[in-house]
mmCIF file of C-alpha atoms in Angstrom:
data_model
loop_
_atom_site.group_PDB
_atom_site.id
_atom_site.type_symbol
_atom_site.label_atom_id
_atom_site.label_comp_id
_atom_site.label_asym_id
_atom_site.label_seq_id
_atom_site.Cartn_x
_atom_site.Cartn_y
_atom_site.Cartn_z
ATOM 1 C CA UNK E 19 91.689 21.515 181.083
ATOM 2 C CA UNK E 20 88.038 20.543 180.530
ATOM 3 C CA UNK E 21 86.381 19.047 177.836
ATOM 4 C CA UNK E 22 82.748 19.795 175.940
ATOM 5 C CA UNK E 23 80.062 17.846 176.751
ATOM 6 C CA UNK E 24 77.987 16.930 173.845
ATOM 7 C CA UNK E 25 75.862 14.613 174.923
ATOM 8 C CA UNK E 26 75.095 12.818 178.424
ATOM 9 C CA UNK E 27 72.547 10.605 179.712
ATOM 10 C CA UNK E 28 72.587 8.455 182.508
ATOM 11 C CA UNK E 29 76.180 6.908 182.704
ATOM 12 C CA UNK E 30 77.346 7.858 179.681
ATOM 13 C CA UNK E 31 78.867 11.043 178.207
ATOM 14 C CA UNK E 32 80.226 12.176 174.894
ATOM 15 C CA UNK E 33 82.177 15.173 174.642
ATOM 16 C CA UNK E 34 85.191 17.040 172.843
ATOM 17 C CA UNK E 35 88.468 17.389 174.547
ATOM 18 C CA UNK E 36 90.706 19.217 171.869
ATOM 19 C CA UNK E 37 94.056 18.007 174.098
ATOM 20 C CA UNK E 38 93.067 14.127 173.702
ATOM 21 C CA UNK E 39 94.756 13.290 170.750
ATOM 22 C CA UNK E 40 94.578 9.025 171.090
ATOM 23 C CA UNK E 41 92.842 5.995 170.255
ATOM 24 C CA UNK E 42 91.802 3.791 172.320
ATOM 25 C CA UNK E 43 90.550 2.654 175.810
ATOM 26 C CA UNK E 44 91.542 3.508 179.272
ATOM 27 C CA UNK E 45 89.982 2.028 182.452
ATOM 28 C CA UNK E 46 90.154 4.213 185.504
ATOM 29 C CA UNK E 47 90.091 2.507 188.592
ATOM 30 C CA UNK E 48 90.423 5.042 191.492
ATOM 31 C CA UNK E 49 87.998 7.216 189.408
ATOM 32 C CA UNK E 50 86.272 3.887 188.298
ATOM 33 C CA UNK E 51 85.478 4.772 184.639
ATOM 34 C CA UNK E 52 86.055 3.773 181.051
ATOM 35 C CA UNK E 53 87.208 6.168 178.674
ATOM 36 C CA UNK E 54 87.107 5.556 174.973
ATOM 37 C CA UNK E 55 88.656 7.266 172.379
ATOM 38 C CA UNK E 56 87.545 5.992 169.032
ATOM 39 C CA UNK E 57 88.785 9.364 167.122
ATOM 40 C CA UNK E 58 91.348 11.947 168.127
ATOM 41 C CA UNK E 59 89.662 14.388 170.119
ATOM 42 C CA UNK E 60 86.440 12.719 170.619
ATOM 43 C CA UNK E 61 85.745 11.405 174.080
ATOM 44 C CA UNK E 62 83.368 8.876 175.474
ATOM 45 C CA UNK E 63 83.350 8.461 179.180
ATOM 46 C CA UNK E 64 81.287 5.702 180.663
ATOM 47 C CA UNK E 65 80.292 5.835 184.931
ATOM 48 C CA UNK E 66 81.320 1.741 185.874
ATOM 49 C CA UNK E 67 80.657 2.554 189.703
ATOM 50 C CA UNK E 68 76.566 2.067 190.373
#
């Protein structure tokens, strides 16, 4: 499944994922990134490793 990037720049990305139905925050630490999910569906995704 992939989601659809709305925005990106640098680090960060905001995209759509119509299968990510939580709120919340999820850290990542094999892929080292923080995803937050402040609405259903709507994804940001933030690059921790420099």
């Amino acid at each position: 499944m992939t989601d659809k990037i709305l925005y990106q720049s640098g680090r960060f990305r905001l995209s759509f994922a119509w299968y990510d139905l939580w709120v919340g925050a999820f850290i990542d630490t094999a892929k080292q990134k923080l995803y937050l999910c402040p609405l259903p569906t709507i994804l940001i995704t933030v690059n921790l490793s420099s």
